[in-house]
Structure formats: C-alpha cells, structure tokens
Short mmCIF file of N, CA and C in Angstrom, two decimals:
data_model
loop_
_atom_site.label_atom_id
_atom_site.label_comp_id
_atom_site.label_asym_id
_atom_site.label_seq_id
_atom_site.Cartn_x
_atom_site.Cartn_y
_atom_site.Cartn_z
N MET A 122 -4.19 2.73 -17.99
CA MET A 122 -4.10 2.58 -16.56
C MET A 122 -2.98 3.46 -16.00
N GLU A 123 -1.83 3.41 -16.64
CA GLU A 123 -0.69 4.20 -16.16
C GLU A 123 -1.00 5.69 -16.16
N SER A 124 -1.63 6.18 -17.21
CA SER A 124 -1.90 7.63 -17.28
C SER A 124 -2.90 8.05 -16.20
N ARG A 125 -3.84 7.20 -15.87
CA ARG A 125 -4.81 7.52 -14.82
C ARG A 125 -4.13 7.62 -13.46
N VAL A 126 -3.27 6.66 -13.16
CA VAL A 126 -2.56 6.68 -11.88
C VAL A 126 -1.57 7.85 -11.86
N ARG A 127 -0.91 8.09 -12.98
CA ARG A 127 0.04 9.20 -13.06
C ARG A 127 -0.66 10.54 -12.80
N THR A 128 -1.85 10.72 -13.35
CA THR A 128 -2.62 11.95 -13.14
C THR A 128 -3.01 12.10 -11.67
N ALA A 129 -3.50 11.02 -11.07
CA ALA A 129 -3.89 11.08 -9.65
C ALA A 129 -2.68 11.35 -8.77
N LEU A 130 -1.54 10.76 -9.08
CA LEU A 130 -0.32 10.99 -8.30
C LEU A 130 0.14 12.44 -8.43
N ARG A 131 0.08 12.98 -9.63
CA ARG A 131 0.42 14.39 -9.84
C ARG A 131 -0.46 15.28 -8.98
N ASN A 132 -1.75 15.01 -8.97
CA ASN A 132 -2.68 15.80 -8.15
C ASN A 132 -2.40 15.64 -6.66
N LEU A 133 -2.00 14.45 -6.25
CA LEU A 133 -1.63 14.23 -4.85
C LEU A 133 -0.43 15.09 -4.48
N ILE A 134 0.59 15.08 -5.31
CA ILE A 134 1.80 15.85 -5.02
C ILE A 134 1.49 17.34 -5.00
N VAL A 135 0.76 17.83 -5.97
CA VAL A 135 0.49 19.27 -6.07
C VAL A 135 -0.52 19.72 -5.01
N ASP A 136 -1.64 19.03 -4.91
CA ASP A 136 -2.72 19.48 -4.04
C ASP A 136 -2.52 19.13 -2.57
N GLU A 137 -1.79 18.08 -2.31
CA GLU A 137 -1.61 17.61 -0.93
C GLU A 137 -0.14 17.58 -0.53
N TYR A 138 0.61 18.53 -1.04
CA TYR A 138 2.05 18.59 -0.78
C TYR A 138 2.36 18.63 0.71
N SER A 139 1.48 19.26 1.49
CA SER A 139 1.72 19.37 2.93
C SER A 139 1.78 18.00 3.60
N LEU A 140 1.26 16.95 2.97
CA LEU A 140 1.39 15.60 3.53
C LEU A 140 2.86 15.17 3.60
N PHE A 141 3.65 15.71 2.72
CA PHE A 141 5.04 15.27 2.61
C PHE A 141 6.02 16.22 3.29
N VAL A 142 5.50 17.33 3.81
CA VAL A 142 6.33 18.30 4.53
C VAL A 142 6.28 17.93 6.01
N PRO A 143 7.40 17.55 6.59
CA PRO A 143 7.37 17.17 8.01
C PRO A 143 7.02 18.39 8.88
N HIS A 144 5.95 18.26 9.65
CA HIS A 144 5.53 19.36 10.52
C HIS A 144 6.12 19.20 11.91
N HIS A 145 6.32 17.99 12.34
CA HIS A 145 6.92 17.70 13.64
C HIS A 145 7.88 16.54 13.42
N GLY A 146 9.12 16.74 13.70
CA GLY A 146 10.09 15.69 13.46
C GLY A 146 10.57 15.70 12.03
N LYS A 147 10.96 14.54 11.54
CA LYS A 147 11.59 14.46 10.22
C LYS A 147 10.92 13.42 9.33
N ARG A 148 9.62 13.23 9.49
CA ARG A 148 8.94 12.21 8.69
C ARG A 148 7.69 12.77 8.05
N PRO A 149 7.33 12.25 6.89
CA PRO A 149 6.05 12.62 6.28
C PRO A 149 4.93 11.85 6.98
N VAL A 150 3.71 12.02 6.51
CA VAL A 150 2.58 11.29 7.08
C VAL A 150 2.70 9.80 6.79
N SER A 151 1.81 9.04 7.36
CA SER A 151 1.82 7.59 7.17
C SER A 151 1.38 7.23 5.75
N GLU A 152 1.75 6.04 5.35
CA GLU A 152 1.33 5.54 4.04
C GLU A 152 -0.18 5.41 3.97
N LEU A 153 -0.81 5.09 5.08
CA LEU A 153 -2.26 4.97 5.10
C LEU A 153 -2.92 6.30 4.75
N THR A 154 -2.42 7.38 5.33
CA THR A 154 -2.98 8.71 5.04
C THR A 154 -2.76 9.07 3.58
N ALA A 155 -1.54 8.90 3.09
CA ALA A 155 -1.25 9.23 1.69
C ALA A 155 -2.06 8.35 0.75
N SER A 156 -2.22 7.07 1.08
CA SER A 156 -3.01 6.16 0.25
C SER A 156 -4.47 6.58 0.18
N ALA A 157 -5.01 7.04 1.30
CA ALA A 157 -6.40 7.48 1.32
C ALA A 157 -6.60 8.68 0.39
N HIS A 158 -5.66 9.61 0.42
CA HIS A 158 -5.77 10.77 -0.47
C HIS A 158 -5.58 10.35 -1.93
N LEU A 159 -4.65 9.44 -2.19
CA LEU A 159 -4.44 8.96 -3.55
C LEU A 159 -5.71 8.26 -4.05
N ALA A 160 -6.33 7.45 -3.21
CA ALA A 160 -7.56 6.75 -3.61
C ALA A 160 -8.65 7.76 -3.96
N ARG A 161 -8.78 8.81 -3.16
CA ARG A 161 -9.79 9.85 -3.43
C ARG A 161 -9.52 10.50 -4.78
N LEU A 162 -8.26 10.71 -5.11
CA LEU A 162 -7.91 11.34 -6.38
C LEU A 162 -8.00 10.38 -7.56
N LEU A 163 -8.02 9.10 -7.30
CA LEU A 163 -8.21 8.11 -8.36
C LEU A 163 -9.68 8.01 -8.79
N VAL A 164 -10.60 8.33 -7.90
CA VAL A 164 -12.03 8.17 -8.18
C VAL A 164 -12.44 8.81 -9.51
N PRO A 165 -12.12 10.10 -9.77
CA PRO A 165 -12.56 10.68 -11.04
C PRO A 165 -11.87 10.09 -12.28
N GLN A 166 -10.84 9.30 -12.08
CA GLN A 166 -10.10 8.72 -13.20
C GLN A 166 -10.74 7.44 -13.74
N PHE A 167 -11.75 6.92 -13.01
CA PHE A 167 -12.36 5.65 -13.39
C PHE A 167 -13.88 5.79 -13.44
N SER A 168 -14.51 4.93 -14.21
CA SER A 168 -15.97 4.99 -14.30
C SER A 168 -16.58 4.61 -12.95
N ARG A 169 -17.82 4.98 -12.79
CA ARG A 169 -18.51 4.73 -11.53
C ARG A 169 -18.79 3.24 -11.30
N SER A 170 -18.51 2.42 -12.28
CA SER A 170 -18.73 0.98 -12.10
C SER A 170 -17.64 0.34 -11.22
N TRP A 171 -16.58 1.08 -10.94
CA TRP A 171 -15.49 0.58 -10.11
C TRP A 171 -15.53 1.21 -8.74
N ASP A 172 -15.23 0.40 -7.72
CA ASP A 172 -15.09 0.88 -6.34
C ASP A 172 -13.60 1.02 -6.05
N ILE A 173 -13.25 2.07 -5.31
CA ILE A 173 -11.86 2.32 -4.96
C ILE A 173 -11.78 2.37 -3.44
N ASP A 174 -11.01 1.46 -2.87
CA ASP A 174 -10.94 1.32 -1.42
C ASP A 174 -9.50 1.27 -0.93
N CYS A 175 -9.32 1.69 0.32
CA CYS A 175 -8.03 1.60 1.01
C CYS A 175 -8.12 0.55 2.10
N GLU A 176 -7.02 -0.20 2.26
CA GLU A 176 -6.93 -1.16 3.36
C GLU A 176 -8.20 -2.01 3.45
N TYR A 177 -8.69 -2.47 2.31
CA TYR A 177 -9.98 -3.15 2.23
C TYR A 177 -9.87 -4.61 2.63
N ASN A 178 -10.76 -5.03 3.48
CA ASN A 178 -10.86 -6.43 3.86
C ASN A 178 -12.29 -6.85 3.53
N ARG A 179 -12.45 -7.46 2.39
CA ARG A 179 -13.77 -7.74 1.82
C ARG A 179 -14.68 -8.46 2.82
N ALA A 180 -15.84 -7.88 3.01
CA ALA A 180 -16.86 -8.50 3.85
C ALA A 180 -17.29 -9.82 3.22
N GLY A 181 -17.32 -10.84 4.00
CA GLY A 181 -17.79 -12.13 3.51
C GLY A 181 -16.73 -12.97 2.82
N LEU A 182 -15.55 -12.44 2.63
CA LEU A 182 -14.50 -13.22 1.99
C LEU A 182 -14.09 -14.34 2.95
N LYS A 183 -14.13 -15.55 2.47
CA LYS A 183 -13.83 -16.68 3.33
C LYS A 183 -12.37 -16.73 3.75
N GLU A 184 -11.52 -16.21 2.91
CA GLU A 184 -10.08 -16.29 3.17
C GLU A 184 -9.50 -14.90 3.39
N ILE A 185 -8.75 -14.74 4.44
CA ILE A 185 -8.05 -13.47 4.70
C ILE A 185 -6.93 -13.36 3.68
N LYS A 186 -6.74 -12.16 3.15
CA LYS A 186 -5.68 -11.97 2.16
C LYS A 186 -4.32 -12.11 2.83
N ARG A 187 -3.53 -13.03 2.30
CA ARG A 187 -2.18 -13.26 2.81
C ARG A 187 -1.22 -13.34 1.63
N ASP A 188 0.02 -12.92 1.87
CA ASP A 188 1.02 -13.03 0.82
C ASP A 188 1.67 -14.41 0.90
N SER A 189 2.71 -14.64 0.10
CA SER A 189 3.32 -15.97 0.05
C SER A 189 4.03 -16.35 1.35
N ALA A 190 4.36 -15.36 2.17
CA ALA A 190 4.97 -15.63 3.47
C ALA A 190 3.90 -15.85 4.54
N ARG A 191 2.64 -15.91 4.11
CA ARG A 191 1.48 -16.12 4.97
C ARG A 191 1.20 -14.93 5.88
N ALA A 192 1.79 -13.79 5.61
CA ALA A 192 1.52 -12.57 6.38
C ALA A 192 0.20 -11.98 5.90
N ARG A 193 -0.60 -11.47 6.82
CA ARG A 193 -1.86 -10.81 6.44
C ARG A 193 -1.53 -9.57 5.62
N ARG A 194 -2.26 -9.39 4.54
CA ARG A 194 -2.02 -8.24 3.67
C ARG A 194 -3.34 -7.61 3.30
N ARG A 195 -3.47 -6.35 3.61
CA ARG A 195 -4.57 -5.55 3.08
C ARG A 195 -3.90 -4.53 2.19
N PRO A 196 -4.13 -4.61 0.90
CA PRO A 196 -3.48 -3.68 -0.02
C PRO A 196 -3.81 -2.23 0.33
N ASP A 197 -2.88 -1.33 0.06
CA ASP A 197 -3.10 0.09 0.35
C ASP A 197 -4.30 0.62 -0.41
N VAL A 198 -4.38 0.32 -1.70
CA VAL A 198 -5.51 0.76 -2.53
C VAL A 198 -5.86 -0.38 -3.48
N ILE A 199 -7.16 -0.60 -3.64
CA ILE A 199 -7.61 -1.53 -4.68
C ILE A 199 -8.73 -0.89 -5.47
N ILE A 200 -8.76 -1.22 -6.74
CA ILE A 200 -9.86 -0.82 -7.61
C ILE A 200 -10.53 -2.12 -8.02
N HIS A 201 -11.79 -2.24 -7.66
CA HIS A 201 -12.50 -3.50 -7.82
C HIS A 201 -14.00 -3.24 -7.83
N ARG A 202 -14.75 -4.29 -7.91
CA ARG A 202 -16.20 -4.23 -7.70
C ARG A 202 -16.47 -5.02 -6.43
N ARG A 203 -16.98 -4.33 -5.43
CA ARG A 203 -17.17 -4.96 -4.12
C ARG A 203 -18.07 -6.18 -4.18
N THR A 204 -19.03 -6.19 -5.07
CA THR A 204 -19.98 -7.30 -5.12
C THR A 204 -19.52 -8.44 -6.02
N GLY A 205 -18.43 -8.26 -6.73
CA GLY A 205 -17.94 -9.31 -7.62
C GLY A 205 -17.23 -10.41 -6.86
N GLU A 206 -17.34 -11.62 -7.38
CA GLU A 206 -16.72 -12.75 -6.70
C GLU A 206 -15.67 -13.45 -7.53
N ASP A 207 -15.29 -12.89 -8.65
CA ASP A 207 -14.24 -13.52 -9.43
C ASP A 207 -13.28 -12.46 -9.96
N SER A 208 -12.26 -12.90 -10.65
CA SER A 208 -11.18 -12.01 -11.06
C SER A 208 -11.63 -10.92 -12.04
N ARG A 209 -12.77 -11.08 -12.72
CA ARG A 209 -13.25 -10.03 -13.62
C ARG A 209 -13.53 -8.72 -12.87
N HIS A 210 -13.69 -8.84 -11.57
CA HIS A 210 -14.07 -7.69 -10.75
C HIS A 210 -12.88 -7.10 -9.99
N ASN A 211 -11.68 -7.56 -10.26
CA ASN A 211 -10.47 -7.07 -9.60
C ASN A 211 -9.57 -6.40 -10.63
N LEU A 212 -9.56 -5.08 -10.63
CA LEU A 212 -8.82 -4.34 -11.65
C LEU A 212 -7.38 -4.04 -11.25
N LEU A 213 -7.18 -3.43 -10.06
CA LEU A 213 -5.84 -2.96 -9.69
C LEU A 213 -5.61 -3.15 -8.20
N ILE A 214 -4.45 -3.64 -7.88
CA ILE A 214 -3.97 -3.68 -6.49
C ILE A 214 -2.74 -2.78 -6.45
N LEU A 215 -2.70 -1.87 -5.46
CA LEU A 215 -1.63 -0.87 -5.39
C LEU A 215 -1.04 -0.85 -3.99
N GLU A 216 0.26 -0.97 -3.90
CA GLU A 216 1.00 -0.80 -2.65
C GLU A 216 1.82 0.47 -2.77
N LEU A 217 1.74 1.33 -1.77
CA LEU A 217 2.43 2.61 -1.75
C LEU A 217 3.50 2.60 -0.67
N LYS A 218 4.69 3.01 -1.03
CA LYS A 218 5.77 3.23 -0.06
C LYS A 218 6.18 4.69 -0.20
N ILE A 219 6.31 5.35 0.93
CA ILE A 219 6.75 6.75 0.89
C ILE A 219 8.26 6.82 1.03
N THR A 220 8.80 6.09 2.00
CA THR A 220 10.25 6.08 2.23
C THR A 220 10.78 4.67 2.06
N SER A 221 12.06 4.54 2.11
CA SER A 221 12.69 3.22 1.97
C SER A 221 12.88 2.58 3.34
N GLY A 222 11.83 2.54 4.12
CA GLY A 222 11.91 1.93 5.43
C GLY A 222 11.35 0.54 5.44
N ARG A 223 11.40 -0.06 6.59
CA ARG A 223 10.83 -1.39 6.76
C ARG A 223 9.33 -1.30 6.90
N GLY A 224 8.69 -2.45 6.78
CA GLY A 224 7.26 -2.52 6.99
C GLY A 224 6.48 -2.20 5.73
N GLY A 225 5.21 -2.49 5.80
CA GLY A 225 4.32 -2.21 4.68
C GLY A 225 4.49 -3.22 3.57
N GLY A 226 3.88 -2.89 2.44
CA GLY A 226 3.89 -3.78 1.30
C GLY A 226 5.22 -3.80 0.58
N SER A 227 5.31 -4.70 -0.35
CA SER A 227 6.53 -4.86 -1.13
C SER A 227 6.14 -5.26 -2.55
N GLU A 228 7.12 -5.25 -3.42
CA GLU A 228 6.88 -5.72 -4.77
C GLU A 228 6.42 -7.18 -4.75
N LYS A 229 7.00 -7.95 -3.86
CA LYS A 229 6.64 -9.37 -3.74
C LYS A 229 5.19 -9.53 -3.31
N SER A 230 4.74 -8.71 -2.34
CA SER A 230 3.35 -8.85 -1.89
C SER A 230 2.37 -8.43 -2.98
N VAL A 231 2.74 -7.44 -3.80
CA VAL A 231 1.88 -7.06 -4.93
C VAL A 231 1.74 -8.24 -5.88
N GLN A 232 2.87 -8.85 -6.24
CA GLN A 232 2.84 -10.00 -7.16
C GLN A 232 2.04 -11.15 -6.58
N ASP A 233 2.25 -11.42 -5.29
CA ASP A 233 1.52 -12.53 -4.64
C ASP A 233 0.02 -12.31 -4.68
N LEU A 234 -0.42 -11.13 -4.27
CA LEU A 234 -1.86 -10.86 -4.19
C LEU A 234 -2.49 -10.73 -5.57
N LEU A 235 -1.74 -10.17 -6.52
CA LEU A 235 -2.23 -10.08 -7.90
C LEU A 235 -2.53 -11.49 -8.43
N THR A 236 -1.59 -12.38 -8.22
CA THR A 236 -1.75 -13.75 -8.71
C THR A 236 -2.85 -14.49 -7.96
N LYS A 237 -2.82 -14.41 -6.65
CA LYS A 237 -3.76 -15.18 -5.82
C LYS A 237 -5.21 -14.75 -6.01
N PHE A 238 -5.45 -13.43 -6.17
CA PHE A 238 -6.82 -12.94 -6.24
C PHE A 238 -7.22 -12.48 -7.64
N GLY A 239 -6.35 -12.66 -8.62
CA GLY A 239 -6.72 -12.43 -10.00
C GLY A 239 -6.91 -10.97 -10.38
N TYR A 240 -6.10 -10.08 -9.84
CA TYR A 240 -6.17 -8.68 -10.28
C TYR A 240 -5.56 -8.59 -11.67
N ARG A 241 -6.11 -7.71 -12.50
CA ARG A 241 -5.55 -7.51 -13.84
C ARG A 241 -4.23 -6.78 -13.79
N HIS A 242 -4.13 -5.83 -12.88
CA HIS A 242 -2.92 -5.01 -12.77
C HIS A 242 -2.48 -4.94 -11.32
N GLY A 243 -1.18 -4.91 -11.12
CA GLY A 243 -0.61 -4.68 -9.80
C GLY A 243 0.39 -3.55 -9.92
N LEU A 244 0.46 -2.73 -8.87
CA LEU A 244 1.37 -1.59 -8.90
C LEU A 244 2.05 -1.43 -7.56
N PHE A 245 3.36 -1.40 -7.60
CA PHE A 245 4.16 -1.02 -6.44
C PHE A 245 4.65 0.39 -6.73
N LEU A 246 4.20 1.35 -5.93
CA LEU A 246 4.52 2.76 -6.14
C LEU A 246 5.37 3.25 -4.99
N HIS A 247 6.61 3.61 -5.28
CA HIS A 247 7.55 4.09 -4.27
C HIS A 247 7.83 5.58 -4.52
N LEU A 248 7.46 6.42 -3.55
CA LEU A 248 7.63 7.86 -3.73
C LEU A 248 9.06 8.33 -3.52
N ASN A 249 9.90 7.52 -2.92
CA ASN A 249 11.30 7.89 -2.66
C ASN A 249 11.41 9.24 -1.97
N TRP A 250 10.66 9.40 -0.89
CA TRP A 250 10.66 10.65 -0.13
C TRP A 250 11.98 10.81 0.61
N GLN A 251 12.54 12.02 0.53
CA GLN A 251 13.73 12.37 1.29
C GLN A 251 13.58 13.81 1.75
N GLU A 252 14.07 14.09 2.93
CA GLU A 252 14.05 15.46 3.41
C GLU A 252 15.19 16.21 2.75
N ALA A 253 14.86 17.37 2.18
CA ALA A 253 15.90 18.21 1.57
C ALA A 253 16.70 18.87 2.68
N LYS A 254 17.99 18.97 2.49
CA LYS A 254 18.85 19.54 3.53
C LYS A 254 18.85 21.06 3.52
N GLU A 255 18.83 21.68 2.36
CA GLU A 255 18.95 23.13 2.28
C GLU A 255 17.62 23.86 2.40
N GLU A 256 16.65 23.47 1.66
CA GLU A 256 15.39 24.20 1.59
C GLU A 256 14.39 23.75 2.65
N HIS A 257 14.68 22.69 3.39
CA HIS A 257 13.76 22.12 4.36
C HIS A 257 12.44 21.72 3.72
N GLU A 258 12.51 21.36 2.48
CA GLU A 258 11.34 20.88 1.75
C GLU A 258 11.66 19.47 1.28
N PRO A 259 10.66 18.63 1.28
CA PRO A 259 10.91 17.24 0.90
C PRO A 259 11.22 17.09 -0.59
N LEU A 260 11.91 16.04 -0.88
CA LEU A 260 12.17 15.65 -2.26
C LEU A 260 11.39 14.37 -2.53
N LEU A 261 10.71 14.33 -3.64
CA LEU A 261 10.00 13.14 -4.08
C LEU A 261 10.53 12.76 -5.45
N ASN A 262 10.77 11.50 -5.64
CA ASN A 262 11.23 11.00 -6.93
C ASN A 262 10.54 9.66 -7.19
N PRO A 263 9.23 9.73 -7.53
CA PRO A 263 8.43 8.50 -7.61
C PRO A 263 8.91 7.52 -8.67
N GLU A 264 8.91 6.26 -8.27
CA GLU A 264 9.18 5.15 -9.18
C GLU A 264 8.05 4.15 -9.02
N TRP A 265 7.82 3.38 -10.08
CA TRP A 265 6.81 2.34 -9.97
C TRP A 265 7.24 1.10 -10.70
N ARG A 266 6.60 0.02 -10.31
CA ARG A 266 6.77 -1.25 -11.00
C ARG A 266 5.38 -1.84 -11.18
N TRP A 267 5.05 -2.12 -12.42
CA TRP A 267 3.74 -2.67 -12.78
C TRP A 267 3.84 -4.18 -12.91
N PHE A 268 2.78 -4.84 -12.55
CA PHE A 268 2.66 -6.29 -12.69
C PHE A 268 1.36 -6.59 -13.43
N GLY A 269 1.31 -7.73 -14.08
CA GLY A 269 0.08 -8.14 -14.75
C GLY A 269 0.15 -7.93 -16.24
N GLU A 270 -1.01 -7.60 -16.83
CA GLU A 270 -1.15 -7.45 -18.28
C GLU A 270 -0.13 -6.47 -18.84
N SER A 271 0.67 -6.92 -19.78
CA SER A 271 1.66 -6.13 -20.50
C SER A 271 2.52 -5.25 -19.59
N ALA A 272 2.97 -5.80 -18.49
CA ALA A 272 3.78 -5.04 -17.53
C ALA A 272 5.26 -5.21 -17.82
N ASP A 273 6.00 -4.13 -17.61
CA ASP A 273 7.46 -4.19 -17.66
C ASP A 273 7.91 -4.85 -16.36
N SER A 274 9.03 -5.50 -16.39
CA SER A 274 9.46 -6.25 -15.20
C SER A 274 10.40 -5.46 -14.30
N SER A 275 10.62 -4.18 -14.57
CA SER A 275 11.56 -3.44 -13.74
C SER A 275 10.93 -2.15 -13.21
N ARG A 276 11.56 -1.60 -12.18
CA ARG A 276 11.10 -0.34 -11.61
C ARG A 276 11.50 0.80 -12.54
N GLN A 277 10.55 1.72 -12.76
CA GLN A 277 10.77 2.83 -13.68
C GLN A 277 10.39 4.14 -12.99
N PRO A 278 11.00 5.25 -13.40
CA PRO A 278 10.53 6.55 -12.91
C PRO A 278 9.11 6.80 -13.41
N VAL A 279 8.27 7.41 -12.57
CA VAL A 279 6.90 7.72 -12.96
C VAL A 279 6.89 8.89 -13.94
N TYR A 280 7.77 9.87 -13.71
CA TYR A 280 7.82 11.08 -14.54
C TYR A 280 9.24 11.28 -15.06
N GLN A 281 9.34 11.88 -16.23
CA GLN A 281 10.64 12.31 -16.71
C GLN A 281 11.11 13.45 -15.83
N HIS A 282 12.42 13.68 -15.80
CA HIS A 282 13.02 14.65 -14.88
C HIS A 282 12.39 16.04 -14.99
N ALA A 283 12.22 16.55 -16.20
CA ALA A 283 11.66 17.89 -16.39
C ALA A 283 10.20 17.96 -15.92
N THR A 284 9.45 16.91 -16.18
CA THR A 284 8.05 16.87 -15.75
C THR A 284 7.97 16.85 -14.23
N LEU A 285 8.79 16.03 -13.59
CA LEU A 285 8.80 15.97 -12.14
C LEU A 285 9.20 17.31 -11.54
N ALA A 286 10.20 17.96 -12.12
CA ALA A 286 10.63 19.27 -11.63
C ALA A 286 9.48 20.28 -11.71
N ALA A 287 8.71 20.26 -12.79
CA ALA A 287 7.58 21.17 -12.94
C ALA A 287 6.48 20.86 -11.92
N ILE A 288 6.22 19.59 -11.69
CA ILE A 288 5.21 19.19 -10.71
C ILE A 288 5.62 19.65 -9.32
N LEU A 289 6.87 19.42 -8.94
CA LEU A 289 7.35 19.83 -7.62
C LEU A 289 7.36 21.34 -7.48
N ALA A 290 7.69 22.06 -8.53
CA ALA A 290 7.65 23.53 -8.49
C ALA A 290 6.23 24.01 -8.26
N GLU A 291 5.28 23.43 -8.97
CA GLU A 291 3.87 23.80 -8.78
C GLU A 291 3.40 23.46 -7.37
N ALA A 292 3.82 22.30 -6.87
CA ALA A 292 3.44 21.89 -5.51
C ALA A 292 3.99 22.87 -4.48
N ARG A 293 5.24 23.27 -4.64
CA ARG A 293 5.86 24.20 -3.68
C ARG A 293 5.19 25.57 -3.74
N LEU A 294 4.84 26.01 -4.94
CA LEU A 294 4.14 27.29 -5.10
C LEU A 294 2.77 27.23 -4.43
N ASN A 295 2.05 26.16 -4.66
CA ASN A 295 0.74 25.96 -4.05
C ASN A 295 0.86 25.91 -2.52
N TRP A 296 1.87 25.21 -2.02
CA TRP A 296 2.09 25.11 -0.58
C TRP A 296 2.46 26.47 0.02
N ALA A 297 3.27 27.25 -0.68
CA ALA A 297 3.63 28.59 -0.20
C ALA A 297 2.39 29.47 -0.11
N GLU A 298 1.51 29.36 -1.08
CA GLU A 298 0.26 30.14 -1.07
C GLU A 298 -0.62 29.72 0.11
N ARG A 299 -0.72 28.46 0.35
CA ARG A 299 -1.52 27.98 1.49
C ARG A 299 -0.93 28.42 2.81
N ARG A 300 0.40 28.39 2.93
CA ARG A 300 1.05 28.84 4.17
C ARG A 300 0.80 30.31 4.41
N ARG A 301 0.73 31.08 3.36
CA ARG A 301 0.47 32.52 3.49
C ARG A 301 -0.87 32.74 4.19
N PHE A 302 -1.86 31.95 3.86
CA PHE A 302 -3.16 32.07 4.50
C PHE A 302 -3.13 31.58 5.94
N LEU A 303 -2.28 30.59 6.22
CA LEU A 303 -2.16 30.09 7.58
C LEU A 303 -1.52 31.12 8.51
N ASP A 304 -0.69 31.99 7.95
CA ASP A 304 0.03 32.99 8.75
C ASP A 304 -0.77 34.26 8.99
N VAL A 305 -1.97 34.35 8.41
CA VAL A 305 -2.81 35.53 8.60
C VAL A 305 -3.39 35.51 10.00
N PRO A 306 -3.20 36.59 10.80
CA PRO A 306 -3.76 36.59 12.15
C PRO A 306 -5.28 36.64 12.12
N ASN A 307 -5.90 36.03 13.12
CA ASN A 307 -7.38 36.05 13.21
C ASN A 307 -7.82 37.47 13.47
N GLY A 308 -8.89 37.89 12.91
CA GLY A 308 -9.33 39.24 13.16
C GLY A 308 -10.63 39.45 12.59
#
C-alpha cells in the first residue's frame, strides 16, 4: 500500500508541480484540487475492482460521515467499492494537508473514520509546503502517518532526503520545460 501511494505522490510532484507554484499570491492550490490529481494518479496503482473517489458522500448511506467531534467529514480520497456495504469494501481513507494551516482533515479524523467505517488503512498525508525565499519555488517535504493494519504510530518522512531531492529536481526541470512552451509567442 505504501509503495503505491508513494509512487502516485511522486508522479503528482513531478507531473503536476505547477499546482504547488503560487501563480497569484503566496499559496498553492486547494487541497481539493491536489487530492483530485492524486486520486487520478492512484488509479493505475490499483486493480480495476477498486473505485477511487474524492470528497465522496456515498449515495444511499443512511448516516453522514462524521468524526468524533460530530463534524461532517468527507475524506479527501477513498479507495473502496462503491457498491459494497461492509468493511471488506473499504480499503483506504486518505486526508491530504498541503500546508500547516487550519481547516481540513486531521490525524484524528482519519483515525475516527477508519474505525467507524471499517477501512483497512488510513493515511494522513502532509506535504509540508513552504514557499522558498530565494528561488521563488515551493519546498515540499512530505510526511505521512498510517493507521490500521500494521501501521506505525508516528509521522514519518515519505521519502529519504536524497530521494526527495531527486524528485524535486526532476519536478523543477519538468516545470522549467513546460514554462518554456508557455513563453513561446503565438504565431
């Protein structure tokens, strides 16, 4: 499970780096946008028997998903079977945080929803986005905390330092190439 999510996250950073480059102001895109792209990149990592959805509110579910504080919660990404009615059909619940701001999901909400709805795995993924001061390029230092089957109880870096540096270098190179095409005058 970890390697599948790690691969999709790597592809998100490299292929969709422009999501994290502030174009207006000093913020990256919303978590909803980043989650949608991450979900799309998770699809090839799983068999076709699984559905991957963002902000999903199951049709016909008698109970609205709420965390232990009774707040409504729609997980950022879930991997499940839409037609299943028991925990065998709930594989992963994922909450994504881009920055250390307020709002959105939390480690607590992942644990609450994992337990309440019987997901096998829960993941709190924090990208630790920061705007770089010198290069005007964002810094990402993803950490995650897994819940459920054989999960570690603490937050861990997603990538080792050298691996993350290589991913970010590739992302910046890819972004520079894309910008070059954006700067070509129409003709």
